[in-house]
Every structure is written in structure tokens, then in C-alpha cells.
């Protein structure tokens, strides 16, 4: 009979080591999953907030649009009796979600993929799923910073949001973040880094101006408005405007956003390549 | 680590084709091979970055493709292309990787050992190749791994940095860590490796200790240490058997390439005379005749050929 004291410890024991071989190094093991993901999220969020170009796209550009378009009437926007800033603030918040969840995330992930960062992190205890969770949390963290800064600028310009719309607005932002992060990963995981740089910036400008983000659907040419209503950009813009202007949930745009989140998420999961 | 009959195909072409390899704790295993030999693919199968098409891979008794979550805390990886976030400052990278582990090594101690403080404020993209390699090595070992994979660890390093890296690798071995390194630097393999595996065409073409590989087959220990190799490059034909007959027993005769023959064993002036006498008898003119100790590089080139690829 084997002495129970000399049998191998249970494999679930984190300190389990095969008995053979010279003195094994002590106490290898992973940090708890929450700490790993939080560390990755903080690292990525700091990377965005410290990078000049990323700050330009995620904070300076939306802030300039907000101030510039509120103060000047160069671009005509139908306000239906509401203050101009009350229409523009939700639009700029929609743009902010796109800059962080899509443009900034696509570019960062594409270069991390090309430089082997995704492969290396996949070999640490963080793993691929932890890396994805960290990215999503980092996007949300940067969005909170955007909300605080852009919200403060809008309030200073006289924005009076409908408080009852906070819930639907957060839902729209969450669905929009899911859809655009999935699109970012789809682009970053399939194209060359240089191509991602071009696509991510071009798509941002096109969708912002003609996709129903900064310019409301009602102010777009009829044909374009019909298309934009079915785009994630138009759906996010409308859902945020309805929520923060009327204090209600816009079922149609929210459903469109949810649909995009599912489709883009599935496509990214299928087509994403970890190595560049 | 145990690999048996590993096969990995890309687009129908087998890059790794029936490869067997094992690495022990407390030993440095060097995997040598020309570019495209299948070294990196093999290592990636062990790291769980690729799944094999056939064969078995066991790492610390586990299957990297299935038990990745349990293996990752125990295995350290240094990739050939670095894999460090290019926008981050060097001093932020190591603490970040350390946060993934429950009981990491001291970041300050590793920073000191590998001289990382000298470029702490520089972003990764602006580091020299050698600096980046040192940072990547620190990241690979910070989690106190039981097994580390180092892909060309000292490529692009100055001699000081290389010695710092070698001493760290020796220390890891002393602590009982299994070290698997791929390299193109023969002196690195000669200095560090307990076991050398030469890979070509997706298979192992030779393996053993450096002494075993650089001396004649079947001869070990003190006798083998005195062995010399006589290398003949000839303008005419001479068979292996004729040459073996001329030098007598106790020597290994090989034909590593067309027109080149080697005689390995206790080569003396009499041996050289016997060889040249045989050449005179066969009326074959010698192009060059060289006697020396075989280096790992000689063995490597004999095994994998001298043509560029």
C-alpha cells in the first residue's frame, strides 16, 4: 500500500508540483482573474489617455465639435424647438463612443497584433479571454472619462439633459460600445496594421458626418437618412438623442444596435486572427 | 517537456514533420536549425499558440492545447519578435506583466540584473533590439516559471548584455527550471546547453550534449576530449570505405557533403601520413586538408548543409 502522505497532491492544489527533479522554484501561480483583467484594463486605458494622437481623436475632436457647432450655425441642424446644445451633446457623446470603441481600439489592437503583443499576453496567465475582457473594460473606462469631460463642457454650454433618459442612454451606449468594439476587433484581426489605421479613421469621419452621428437623421438627405437609420452609427446617434432629449427609450434604434452587436460579435469571433 | 511525432502543416506543407523532443528540469535544451526548419512552430505548439495536426505534446505533464489556463502561470515565454506593447515606456512593462502572477520575482531585482533602468523612460518602440530582448527576457521569467521558452534570447545584444543573459539562464537552471532556447549562435549553445537538438526540415537530425555532437560517435569522456577531426576537400573521387581502411579502426569517417570527407578520432601525424599515402595511391589531388577540433558550428553545417536558403 502507498503511504497517503507520499502520493501526489490533488491537481486542484495550486501548490501541486511533480515530486521528481531538483528543487523546483517556489510559488509559481496566477494572480486572481479579477486582478489580471483589472491590471490589463488599467494598462490599456492609460495607454490611450497618455497617447497624444489617441487623446486628439477621443477627447479634443469631440470637444471641438461640441463647442464649435454649438456656437456657430454653419451647419444647420433642426432642433424642433430645443436648444442647439441639447441636440448636439447626445450626438457628440455618440461620436465619443465611436472614437474609443472603434477607432482607438481598432488601431491599438492592430498594432498589438502586428507586434506580437497579443501572442505574448496569450502565453501569460492573462490568456486570450482575459485580454479581451481587459480591452472591453479599458474602453468603458475611457468612455467614463469622455462622459465626464464632454458632459462638463456641454453643461457649461447650457446643456439640460432629460434625467429620465439616463437609463435608455446608458443602454444605448453599452450596445453601441459592444457593436463598435466588435467591429474594431473584426477590422484589427483581419487587416494589416497600416490598412487598419486608414480604415478606422476614414470610417469614423464618414459615419460621423453622413452616418447619422453628428448630423441627425432628419437633417440628412432622405436617401442617406434611410440607409443611416440601419447603420450602427445612426442607431446609436438616434437612441442617445431620443433618450436625452425626450427621456424615452427608442425601441427601433436600440434593436438595430443590438442586432449589429450580435452580428459583428459573431463575425469577429469567427474571423479574428491572433497573429499578424 | 515531451514531444512525440509532432506534425504541423501550413496549407498542406508539413513545416514540422514527425518531430520528437524532450527537455528536462534543471537543464538547458538548445534547439538549433536553419531558418524555416520548424523550430519556432514547434515551440509555439508547446506554448499553446498553435495546435498540432498530429503527435503528442506534454508540457509539465499537461496538454498545452487543452490545459492552457493551468499551464500559463508555470511557463514563461520570450518571443522572437518581442511581443511588447510598443507605445508603453520600458519601466511600465515589467510591473504590468508581474501583476499577472500571484508571487512574481522582484521587479527591482530583475531590473538591476538586466540593466533595464538605463532605458526605463524610453518607449518600447524606440529601444534597440538588444534592449528589447532584455526586457522580453525579464517578462518571461518574472512569473517564476518552471519551464521557459527563449526564442533567440541574445540576438542583437552587446557582449555585456549577452553575459548578463547567460548568467541569468544558468541561475534558472540551477533553480531547477527547464530552459528551452532556440538560437543561431553556436557559441551560445556551446556555452549554455546541456542538450543540443539540431532540427532541419521539420525533423530532428541530431541530438546530444555538445561533447557528444562534436566528437566521434561512440566515443565519450576523456578520450573523446582529445579527439581531432581531419577534414579533406578533394578534387577527385575517394570512397568512405577506402579512407576508413587507410586510417584503421578507432576513427569515424563521414561524408558530410560531396567532395568532403572527415576523419574523427585520435588524429596523429601518422594518421595524416596514412591519409595522404592513400590519396597518392588513388591518384587523387587534395584541395585542402585541415586538422582541428570540431566545433558545434562544423557539426551544424555538416548536418544542415552549407547552401543558403
Coordinates of C-alpha atoms in Angstrom, one line a residue:
Chain A
X1 CA 0.0 0.0 0.0
X2 CA 1.1 3.5 -0.7
X3 CA 1.6 5.8 2.2
X4 CA -1.0 8.6 1.6
X5 CA 1.5 11.2 2.7
X6 CA 3.7 10.4 -0.3
X7 CA 1.1 10.3 -3.0
X8 CA 0.9 13.3 -5.4
X9 CA -1.2 16.2 -4.1
X10 CA -4.6 16.7 -5.8
X11 CA -4.2 18.5 -9.1
X12 CA -6.5 21.3 -7.9
X13 CA -4.0 22.2 -5.2
X14 CA -2.4 25.4 -6.6
X15 CA 0.9 24.4 -4.9
X16 CA 0.9 21.0 -6.6
X17 CA 4.3 20.1 -8.1
X18 CA 5.6 16.9 -9.5
X19 CA 7.9 15.4 -6.9
X20 CA 10.6 14.5 -9.4
X21 CA 13.6 16.6 -10.3
X22 CA 15.8 19.1 -8.5
X23 CA 14.3 21.7 -6.2
X24 CA 11.5 23.4 -8.2
X25 CA 11.2 27.2 -7.9
X26 CA 8.7 28.2 -5.3
X27 CA 5.2 29.6 -5.5
X28 CA 4.5 30.0 -9.2
X29 CA 0.9 30.7 -9.8
X30 CA -1.5 33.1 -11.4
X31 CA -2.9 36.2 -9.8
X32 CA -6.7 36.1 -9.3
X33 CA -8.6 36.6 -12.6
X34 CA -10.2 39.9 -11.4
X35 CA -6.7 41.4 -10.7
X36 CA -5.3 40.2 -14.0
X37 CA -8.2 41.7 -16.0
X38 CA -8.2 45.0 -14.0
X39 CA -4.4 45.3 -14.5
X40 CA -4.8 44.9 -18.2
X41 CA -7.7 47.3 -18.4
X42 CA -5.8 49.9 -16.4
X43 CA -2.7 49.4 -18.6
X44 CA -4.7 49.8 -21.9
X45 CA -6.8 52.8 -20.6
X46 CA -3.6 54.6 -19.5
X47 CA -2.0 53.9 -22.9
X48 CA -5.0 55.7 -24.6
X49 CA -5.1 58.6 -22.2
X50 CA -1.3 59.1 -22.4
X51 CA -1.1 59.0 -26.2
X52 CA -1.3 62.3 -27.9
X53 CA -3.0 61.1 -31.1
X54 CA -5.5 59.0 -29.2
X55 CA -6.4 61.9 -27.0
X56 CA -6.9 64.1 -30.0
X57 CA -9.4 61.7 -31.5
X58 CA -11.2 60.7 -28.3
X59 CA -11.4 64.0 -26.4
X60 CA -10.2 67.0 -28.3
X61 CA -12.0 66.4 -31.6
X62 CA -15.4 65.7 -29.9
X63 CA -15.0 68.7 -27.6
X64 CA -14.1 71.0 -30.5
X65 CA -17.1 69.8 -32.5
X66 CA -19.4 70.3 -29.5
X67 CA -18.2 73.9 -28.8
X68 CA -17.8 74.8 -32.5
X69 CA -21.2 73.6 -33.6
X70 CA -23.0 75.0 -30.6
X71 CA -21.5 78.4 -31.0
X72 CA -21.7 78.7 -34.8
X73 CA -24.7 77.9 -37.0
X74 CA -22.5 76.9 -40.0
X75 CA -24.1 73.5 -40.1
X76 CA -27.9 73.8 -39.9
X77 CA -29.5 71.3 -37.5
X78 CA -33.2 71.0 -36.9
X79 CA -33.7 71.4 -33.2
X80 CA -37.5 71.2 -33.2
X81 CA -37.7 74.0 -30.6
X82 CA -34.9 72.5 -28.3
X83 CA -31.7 74.3 -27.6
X84 CA -28.9 73.6 -30.1
X85 CA -26.6 72.1 -27.4
X86 CA -29.4 69.7 -26.3
X87 CA -29.3 68.1 -29.7
X88 CA -25.5 68.3 -30.2
X89 CA -24.5 66.9 -26.8
X90 CA -26.0 63.5 -27.3
X91 CA -24.6 63.5 -30.8
X92 CA -21.1 64.2 -29.6
X93 CA -21.4 61.5 -26.9
X94 CA -22.4 59.0 -29.7
X95 CA -19.3 60.2 -31.6
X96 CA -17.2 59.8 -28.4
X97 CA -18.3 56.1 -28.1
X98 CA -17.3 55.5 -31.7
X99 CA -13.9 57.1 -31.3
X100 CA -13.0 54.9 -28.3
X101 CA -14.8 51.7 -29.0
X102 CA -14.0 51.7 -32.7
X103 CA -11.2 53.9 -34.0
X104 CA -8.9 53.9 -31.0
X105 CA -9.4 50.2 -30.2
X106 CA -9.0 49.1 -33.8
X107 CA -5.7 50.9 -34.2
X108 CA -4.3 49.8 -30.8
X109 CA -5.3 46.2 -31.4
X110 CA -4.0 46.1 -34.9
X111 CA -0.5 47.3 -33.9
X112 CA -0.5 45.0 -30.8
X113 CA -1.3 42.1 -33.2
X114 CA 1.4 43.0 -35.6
X115 CA 4.0 43.5 -32.8
X116 CA 3.2 40.1 -31.3
X117 CA 1.7 41.6 -28.1
X118 CA -1.5 39.6 -28.4
X119 CA 0.5 36.4 -28.8
X120 CA 2.8 37.1 -25.8
X121 CA -0.1 38.1 -23.5
X122 CA -1.9 35.0 -24.5
X123 CA 1.0 33.0 -23.0
X124 CA 0.8 34.8 -19.6
X125 CA -1.9 33.9 -17.1
X126 CA -4.0 36.7 -18.6
X127 CA -4.8 34.5 -21.6
X128 CA -6.9 35.4 -24.6
X129 CA -10.2 35.8 -22.7
X130 CA -8.6 37.9 -20.0
X131 CA -7.1 40.1 -22.8
X132 CA -10.5 40.6 -24.4
X133 CA -12.1 41.4 -21.0
X134 CA -9.4 43.9 -20.3
X135 CA -9.9 45.6 -23.6
X136 CA -13.6 46.0 -23.1
X137 CA -13.1 47.3 -19.5
X138 CA -10.5 49.7 -20.8
X139 CA -12.9 51.0 -23.5
X140 CA -15.6 51.6 -20.8
X141 CA -13.1 53.4 -18.5
X142 CA -12.0 55.8 -21.3
X143 CA -15.7 56.3 -22.1
X144 CA -16.3 57.4 -18.5
X145 CA -13.5 59.9 -18.8
X146 CA -15.1 61.1 -22.0
X147 CA -18.5 61.4 -20.4
X148 CA -17.2 63.5 -17.6
X149 CA -15.1 65.8 -19.7
X150 CA -17.6 66.2 -22.6
X151 CA -20.6 66.3 -20.2
X152 CA -18.9 69.1 -18.3
X153 CA -18.2 71.1 -21.5
X154 CA -21.9 70.6 -22.6
X155 CA -23.3 71.6 -19.3
X156 CA -21.1 74.7 -19.4
X157 CA -22.6 75.5 -22.8
X158 CA -26.1 75.2 -21.3
X159 CA -27.0 71.6 -21.9
X160 CA -30.0 70.4 -19.9
X161 CA -30.4 66.7 -20.5
X162 CA -33.6 64.8 -19.7
X163 CA -32.7 63.0 -16.5
X164 CA -35.3 60.3 -17.1
X165 CA -33.4 59.3 -20.2
X166 CA -30.2 58.3 -18.3
X167 CA -31.2 54.6 -18.3
X168 CA -32.0 54.3 -22.0
X169 CA -28.9 56.4 -22.8
X170 CA -26.7 54.0 -20.9
X171 CA -28.3 51.1 -22.6
X172 CA -27.6 52.7 -26.0
X173 CA -24.0 53.5 -25.0
X174 CA -23.5 49.9 -23.9
X175 CA -25.0 48.3 -27.1
X176 CA -23.1 50.8 -29.2
X177 CA -19.8 50.0 -27.4
X178 CA -20.4 46.3 -27.9
X179 CA -21.2 46.8 -31.6
X180 CA -18.2 49.1 -32.3
X181 CA -15.7 47.2 -30.2
X182 CA -16.7 44.1 -32.2
X183 CA -16.2 46.0 -35.4
X184 CA -12.8 47.2 -34.2
X185 CA -11.7 43.7 -33.4
X186 CA -13.0 42.4 -36.8
X187 CA -11.0 45.0 -38.7
X188 CA -7.9 44.8 -36.4
X189 CA -7.9 41.0 -36.5
X190 CA -8.2 40.6 -40.3
X191 CA -6.3 43.6 -42.0
X192 CA -2.8 44.8 -41.9
X193 CA -2.0 47.4 -39.3
X194 CA -1.4 50.2 -41.8
X195 CA -4.7 49.4 -43.5
X196 CA -6.5 49.4 -40.2
X197 CA -5.1 52.9 -39.5
X198 CA -6.6 54.2 -42.7
X199 CA -9.9 52.3 -42.4
X200 CA -10.5 53.2 -38.8
X201 CA -10.0 57.0 -39.4
X202 CA -11.9 57.1 -42.7
X203 CA -14.9 55.2 -41.4
X204 CA -15.0 57.4 -38.3
X205 CA -15.2 60.6 -40.4
X206 CA -17.7 59.1 -42.9
X207 CA -20.0 57.7 -40.2
X208 CA -19.8 60.9 -38.1
X209 CA -20.9 63.2 -40.9
X210 CA -23.1 61.0 -43.1
X211 CA -23.9 58.1 -40.8
X212 CA -26.4 59.9 -38.5
X213 CA -24.0 60.6 -35.6
X214 CA -23.2 64.3 -35.5
X215 CA -25.9 65.4 -38.1
X216 CA -29.3 63.9 -37.0
X217 CA -31.0 61.6 -39.5
X218 CA -33.7 64.3 -40.0
X219 CA -31.1 66.7 -41.4
X220 CA -29.6 64.2 -43.8
X221 CA -30.8 63.8 -47.4
X222 CA -33.8 61.4 -47.5
X223 CA -31.9 58.6 -49.2
X224 CA -28.9 58.8 -47.0
X225 CA -31.1 59.0 -43.9
X226 CA -32.9 55.8 -44.8
X227 CA -29.5 54.0 -45.0
X228 CA -28.0 55.6 -41.9
X229 CA -31.0 54.6 -39.8
X230 CA -29.9 51.0 -40.3
X231 CA -26.2 51.6 -39.5
X232 CA -24.9 51.2 -36.0
X233 CA -23.8 54.9 -36.1
X234 CA -27.2 56.2 -37.0
X235 CA -28.9 53.9 -34.5
X236 CA -26.5 55.0 -31.7
X237 CA -27.0 58.7 -32.5
X238 CA -30.8 58.5 -32.6
X239 CA -31.1 56.3 -29.5
X240 CA -28.9 58.8 -27.5
X241 CA -30.8 61.8 -28.8
X242 CA -34.2 60.4 -28.1
X243 CA -33.1 59.3 -24.6
X244 CA -31.5 62.6 -23.6
X245 CA -34.0 64.9 -25.4
X246 CA -37.3 63.1 -24.7
X247 CA -36.3 60.9 -21.8
X248 CA -37.6 57.8 -23.5
X249 CA -36.1 54.6 -25.0
X250 CA -36.1 54.4 -28.8
X251 CA -37.0 50.8 -29.4
X252 CA -36.2 50.7 -33.1
X253 CA -32.6 52.1 -32.9
X254 CA -31.8 50.1 -29.8
X255 CA -32.9 46.9 -31.6
X256 CA -30.8 47.8 -34.6
X257 CA -27.8 48.3 -32.3
X258 CA -28.4 45.0 -30.6
X259 CA -28.6 43.3 -34.0
X260 CA -25.2 44.8 -35.1
X261 CA -23.6 43.8 -31.8
X262 CA -24.6 40.2 -32.3
X263 CA -23.6 40.1 -36.0
X264 CA -20.3 41.9 -35.6
X265 CA -19.5 40.0 -32.4
X266 CA -20.1 36.6 -34.2
X267 CA -18.0 37.8 -37.2
X268 CA -15.1 38.9 -35.0
X269 CA -15.2 35.7 -33.0
X270 CA -15.0 33.7 -36.3
X271 CA -12.6 35.7 -38.3
X272 CA -10.2 37.3 -35.8
X273 CA -6.6 36.1 -36.2
X274 CA -4.3 36.5 -33.2
X275 CA -1.0 36.5 -35.2
X276 CA -0.3 39.3 -37.7
Chain B
X1 CA 8.5 18.6 -21.8
X2 CA 7.9 15.7 -24.1
X3 CA 7.1 15.9 -27.8
X4 CA 6.3 12.8 -29.8
X5 CA 5.8 12.6 -33.5
X6 CA 4.7 16.3 -33.8
X7 CA 3.3 17.3 -37.2
X8 CA 2.2 20.8 -38.1
X9 CA 1.1 21.7 -41.7
X10 CA 0.5 25.1 -43.2
X11 CA -1.5 24.9 -46.4
X12 CA -0.7 21.2 -46.9
X13 CA 3.1 21.6 -46.4
X14 CA 4.4 20.0 -43.3
X15 CA 6.6 22.5 -41.5
X16 CA 7.1 20.1 -38.6
X17 CA 7.2 16.5 -39.8
X18 CA 7.3 13.9 -37.1
X19 CA 9.5 15.6 -34.6
X20 CA 10.5 14.1 -31.2
X21 CA 12.0 16.3 -28.5
X22 CA 12.3 16.3 -24.7
X23 CA 13.6 18.8 -22.2
X24 CA 14.4 18.2 -18.6
X25 CA 14.1 20.2 -15.4
X26 CA 17.3 21.9 -14.3
X27 CA 18.8 21.6 -17.8
X28 CA 19.2 23.9 -20.8
X29 CA 18.0 22.4 -24.1
X30 CA 19.1 24.3 -27.2
X31 CA 17.2 23.8 -30.4
X32 CA 19.3 24.7 -33.4
X33 CA 18.3 24.8 -37.0
X34 CA 18.4 26.9 -40.1
X35 CA 15.6 29.4 -40.7
X36 CA 12.4 27.6 -41.7
X37 CA 13.5 24.3 -40.0
X38 CA 10.4 24.3 -37.8
X39 CA 11.9 25.5 -34.5
X40 CA 9.5 28.4 -33.8
X41 CA 6.5 26.4 -34.9
X42 CA 7.5 23.5 -32.5
X43 CA 7.9 25.9 -29.7
X44 CA 4.6 27.6 -30.4
X45 CA 2.8 24.2 -30.2
X46 CA 4.3 23.9 -26.7
X47 CA 3.2 27.4 -25.7
X48 CA -0.4 26.7 -26.7
X49 CA -0.2 29.3 -29.5
X50 CA -0.8 26.6 -32.2
X51 CA -2.4 23.2 -32.1
X52 CA -0.6 20.3 -33.6
X53 CA -2.0 18.4 -36.6
X54 CA -0.6 15.1 -35.3
X55 CA 1.6 13.8 -32.5
X56 CA 1.5 14.5 -28.8
X57 CA 2.9 17.4 -26.8
X58 CA 3.1 17.2 -23.0
X59 CA 4.3 20.2 -21.0
X60 CA 4.8 19.7 -17.3
X61 CA 2.6 16.7 -17.7
X62 CA -0.2 18.7 -19.3
X63 CA -1.6 19.3 -22.8
X64 CA -0.9 22.9 -23.8
X65 CA -3.9 23.0 -26.3
X66 CA -6.4 21.8 -23.6
X67 CA -4.9 22.8 -20.2
X68 CA -3.7 26.3 -21.2
X69 CA -5.1 28.0 -18.2
X70 CA -3.3 25.7 -15.8
X71 CA 0.0 25.8 -17.7
X72 CA 0.3 29.5 -18.4
X73 CA 1.2 30.5 -14.8
X74 CA 4.0 27.9 -14.9
X75 CA 5.5 28.6 -18.3
X76 CA 7.5 31.7 -19.3
X77 CA 7.7 32.7 -22.9
X78 CA 10.1 35.1 -24.7
X79 CA 9.0 35.5 -28.4
X80 CA 11.4 36.2 -31.2
X81 CA 9.5 39.4 -32.2
X82 CA 9.4 40.6 -28.6
X83 CA 5.7 41.0 -28.2
X84 CA 6.0 44.0 -26.0
X85 CA 3.5 46.9 -26.3
X86 CA 5.3 49.4 -28.5
X87 CA 3.7 52.6 -27.1
X88 CA 4.5 51.7 -23.4
X89 CA 7.5 53.0 -21.5
X90 CA 10.0 50.3 -20.7
X91 CA 9.7 50.8 -17.0
X92 CA 5.9 50.2 -17.1
X93 CA 6.1 46.8 -18.9
X94 CA 7.7 44.6 -16.4
X95 CA 5.5 45.6 -13.4
X96 CA 2.5 45.1 -15.7
X97 CA 3.4 41.5 -16.6
X98 CA 4.3 40.8 -12.9
X99 CA 0.8 41.7 -11.9
X100 CA -0.5 38.6 -13.8
X101 CA 1.2 36.4 -11.2
X102 CA 0.5 35.6 -7.6
X103 CA 4.1 35.6 -6.4
X104 CA 6.3 37.2 -9.1
X105 CA 10.1 37.7 -8.8
X106 CA 11.2 41.1 -7.6
X107 CA 10.8 43.6 -10.4
X108 CA 13.6 45.7 -8.9
X109 CA 16.0 42.8 -8.7
X110 CA 15.4 41.8 -12.4
X111 CA 15.6 45.5 -13.5
X112 CA 19.0 45.6 -11.8
X113 CA 20.2 42.2 -13.1
X114 CA 19.4 43.0 -16.7
X115 CA 20.2 46.7 -16.6
X116 CA 16.7 47.8 -17.5
X117 CA 16.8 51.0 -15.6
X118 CA 19.1 52.6 -18.1
X119 CA 16.3 52.8 -20.6
X120 CA 13.2 52.9 -18.3
X121 CA 11.8 56.1 -19.6
X122 CA 12.1 55.1 -23.3
X123 CA 9.1 53.8 -25.1
X124 CA 9.4 50.2 -26.3
X125 CA 9.3 51.2 -30.0
X126 CA 12.5 53.3 -29.5
X127 CA 14.5 50.6 -27.8
X128 CA 17.4 48.9 -29.5
X129 CA 17.0 45.3 -30.4
X130 CA 19.2 44.2 -27.5
X131 CA 17.4 46.3 -25.0
X132 CA 14.0 45.0 -26.2
X133 CA 15.3 41.4 -25.8
X134 CA 16.5 42.0 -22.3
X135 CA 13.1 43.4 -21.4
X136 CA 11.3 40.5 -23.0
X137 CA 13.6 38.0 -21.1
X138 CA 12.7 39.8 -17.8
X139 CA 9.0 39.5 -18.7
X140 CA 9.4 35.8 -19.5
X141 CA 11.0 34.9 -16.1
X142 CA 9.2 37.4 -13.8
X143 CA 6.4 34.8 -13.0
X144 CA 8.9 32.2 -11.6
X145 CA 8.2 29.7 -14.3
X146 CA 9.1 26.1 -14.1
X147 CA 9.7 26.0 -17.8
X148 CA 10.9 28.9 -20.0
X149 CA 11.0 29.1 -23.8
X150 CA 13.5 31.6 -25.1
X151 CA 13.5 32.3 -28.8
X152 CA 16.9 33.7 -29.8
X153 CA 17.4 35.3 -26.4
X154 CA 20.6 37.2 -27.1
X155 CA 20.1 38.2 -30.7
X156 CA 21.3 41.8 -31.2
X157 CA 22.9 42.1 -27.8
X158 CA 26.3 43.6 -27.0
X159 CA 28.7 41.2 -25.2
X160 CA 28.0 42.7 -21.7
X161 CA 24.2 42.2 -22.1
X162 CA 24.8 38.7 -23.5
X163 CA 26.8 37.7 -20.5
X164 CA 24.1 39.1 -18.1
X165 CA 21.5 37.0 -20.0
X166 CA 23.7 33.8 -19.9
X167 CA 24.3 34.2 -16.2
X168 CA 20.5 34.5 -15.6
X169 CA 19.9 31.4 -17.7
X170 CA 22.5 29.5 -15.7
X171 CA 20.9 30.6 -12.5
X172 CA 17.4 29.5 -13.7
X173 CA 18.9 26.1 -14.5
X174 CA 20.4 26.0 -11.0
X175 CA 17.0 26.6 -9.5
X176 CA 15.6 23.6 -11.4
X177 CA 13.9 25.4 -14.2
X178 CA 13.7 23.7 -17.6
X179 CA 15.1 26.1 -20.2
X180 CA 14.4 25.6 -23.9
X181 CA 16.1 28.0 -26.2
X182 CA 16.3 28.4 -29.9
X183 CA 19.4 30.1 -31.3
X184 CA 21.5 30.7 -34.3
X185 CA 24.5 31.5 -32.1
X186 CA 26.7 28.4 -31.9
X187 CA 28.8 29.8 -29.1
X188 CA 25.6 30.4 -27.1
X189 CA 24.6 26.8 -27.5
X190 CA 28.1 25.6 -26.7
X191 CA 28.3 27.7 -23.6
X192 CA 24.9 27.1 -22.2
X193 CA 23.3 24.0 -23.4
X194 CA 23.2 20.7 -21.6
X195 CA 21.4 19.1 -24.5
X196 CA 21.5 20.2 -28.1
X197 CA 18.9 19.3 -30.7
X198 CA 19.5 20.0 -34.3
X199 CA 16.3 20.4 -36.4
X200 CA 16.1 20.5 -40.2
X201 CA 13.2 20.0 -42.5
X202 CA 10.8 19.7 -39.5
X203 CA 12.7 16.7 -38.0
X204 CA 15.4 16.2 -35.5
X205 CA 18.6 15.4 -37.4
X206 CA 20.9 15.0 -34.4
X207 CA 20.9 15.5 -30.7
X208 CA 23.1 15.0 -27.7
X209 CA 25.4 17.0 -25.5
X210 CA 27.8 19.4 -27.2
X211 CA 30.7 16.9 -26.5
X212 CA 28.7 14.0 -28.0
X213 CA 27.9 16.0 -31.1
X214 CA 31.4 17.3 -31.7
X215 CA 33.3 14.0 -31.2
X216 CA 33.1 10.7 -33.0
X217 CA 30.1 8.6 -32.4
X218 CA 30.5 6.0 -29.6
X219 CA 33.5 7.8 -28.0
X220 CA 32.8 9.7 -24.8
X221 CA 34.7 11.1 -21.8
X222 CA 38.4 11.9 -21.6
X223 CA 39.4 10.0 -24.7
X224 CA 36.8 11.9 -26.8
X225 CA 38.0 15.2 -25.4
X226 CA 41.4 14.7 -27.2
X227 CA 39.7 13.8 -30.5
X228 CA 40.5 15.9 -33.6
X229 CA 38.8 15.9 -36.9
X230 CA 40.7 15.9 -40.2
X231 CA 38.7 17.5 -42.9
X232 CA 39.6 16.7 -46.5
X233 CA 38.3 18.5 -49.6
X234 CA 39.2 16.6 -52.7
X235 CA 39.3 17.2 -56.4
X236 CA 38.8 13.6 -57.3
X237 CA 36.8 10.6 -56.0
X238 CA 37.7 8.7 -52.8
X239 CA 35.3 6.3 -51.1
X240 CA 34.5 6.4 -47.5
X241 CA 35.4 2.8 -47.1
X242 CA 38.9 3.3 -48.7
X243 CA 39.6 6.1 -46.3
X244 CA 38.4 4.1 -43.3
X245 CA 40.6 1.2 -44.4
X246 CA 43.6 3.5 -44.6
X247 CA 43.3 5.1 -41.1
X248 CA 42.3 1.9 -39.4
X249 CA 39.9 1.3 -36.5
X250 CA 39.2 3.9 -33.8
X251 CA 38.3 6.5 -36.3
X252 CA 34.9 7.7 -37.6
X253 CA 34.8 8.5 -41.3
X254 CA 32.0 10.6 -42.7
X255 CA 31.0 12.3 -46.0
X256 CA 29.1 15.4 -44.9
X257 CA 29.0 16.8 -48.4
X258 CA 30.0 15.8 -51.9
X259 CA 33.8 16.1 -52.2
X260 CA 34.3 16.5 -48.4
X261 CA 35.3 13.7 -46.1
X262 CA 36.0 13.8 -42.4
X263 CA 38.0 11.6 -40.1
X264 CA 37.3 12.0 -36.5
X265 CA 39.3 10.3 -33.7
X266 CA 42.8 10.4 -32.1
X267 CA 44.4 12.0 -35.1
X268 CA 48.2 11.9 -35.0
X269 CA 50.9 12.9 -37.6
X270 CA 50.9 9.2 -38.6
X271 CA 47.2 9.4 -39.3
X272 CA 47.7 12.4 -41.7
X273 CA 50.5 10.5 -43.4
X274 CA 48.2 7.4 -43.9
X275 CA 45.6 9.6 -45.4
X276 CA 47.9 11.3 -47.8
X277 CA 49.5 8.0 -48.8
X278 CA 46.1 6.7 -49.6
X279 CA 45.4 9.8 -51.8
X280 CA 48.7 9.2 -53.6
X281 CA 47.9 5.6 -54.2
X282 CA 44.5 6.5 -55.7
X283 CA 46.0 9.5 -57.6
X284 CA 43.6 12.0 -56.0
X285 CA 44.7 15.5 -55.5
X286 CA 43.8 17.2 -52.2
X287 CA 42.1 20.6 -52.3
X288 CA 42.6 21.3 -48.7
X289 CA 43.4 19.3 -45.6
X290 CA 42.7 20.6 -42.2
X291 CA 43.1 19.1 -38.7
X292 CA 41.3 20.7 -35.8
X293 CA 38.8 20.2 -33.0
X294 CA 35.3 20.2 -34.5
X295 CA 33.1 23.0 -33.3
X296 CA 29.3 22.8 -33.0
X297 CA 29.2 25.1 -36.0
X298 CA 31.1 22.5 -38.1
X299 CA 28.6 19.8 -37.0
X300 CA 25.7 22.0 -37.6
X301 CA 26.8 22.9 -41.1
X302 CA 27.6 19.3 -41.9
X303 CA 24.2 18.3 -40.8
X304 CA 22.1 21.0 -42.4
X305 CA 24.3 21.8 -45.4
X306 CA 26.1 24.9 -46.5
X307 CA 23.7 26.2 -49.1
X308 CA 21.8 29.4 -48.4
X309 CA 18.1 29.1 -48.1

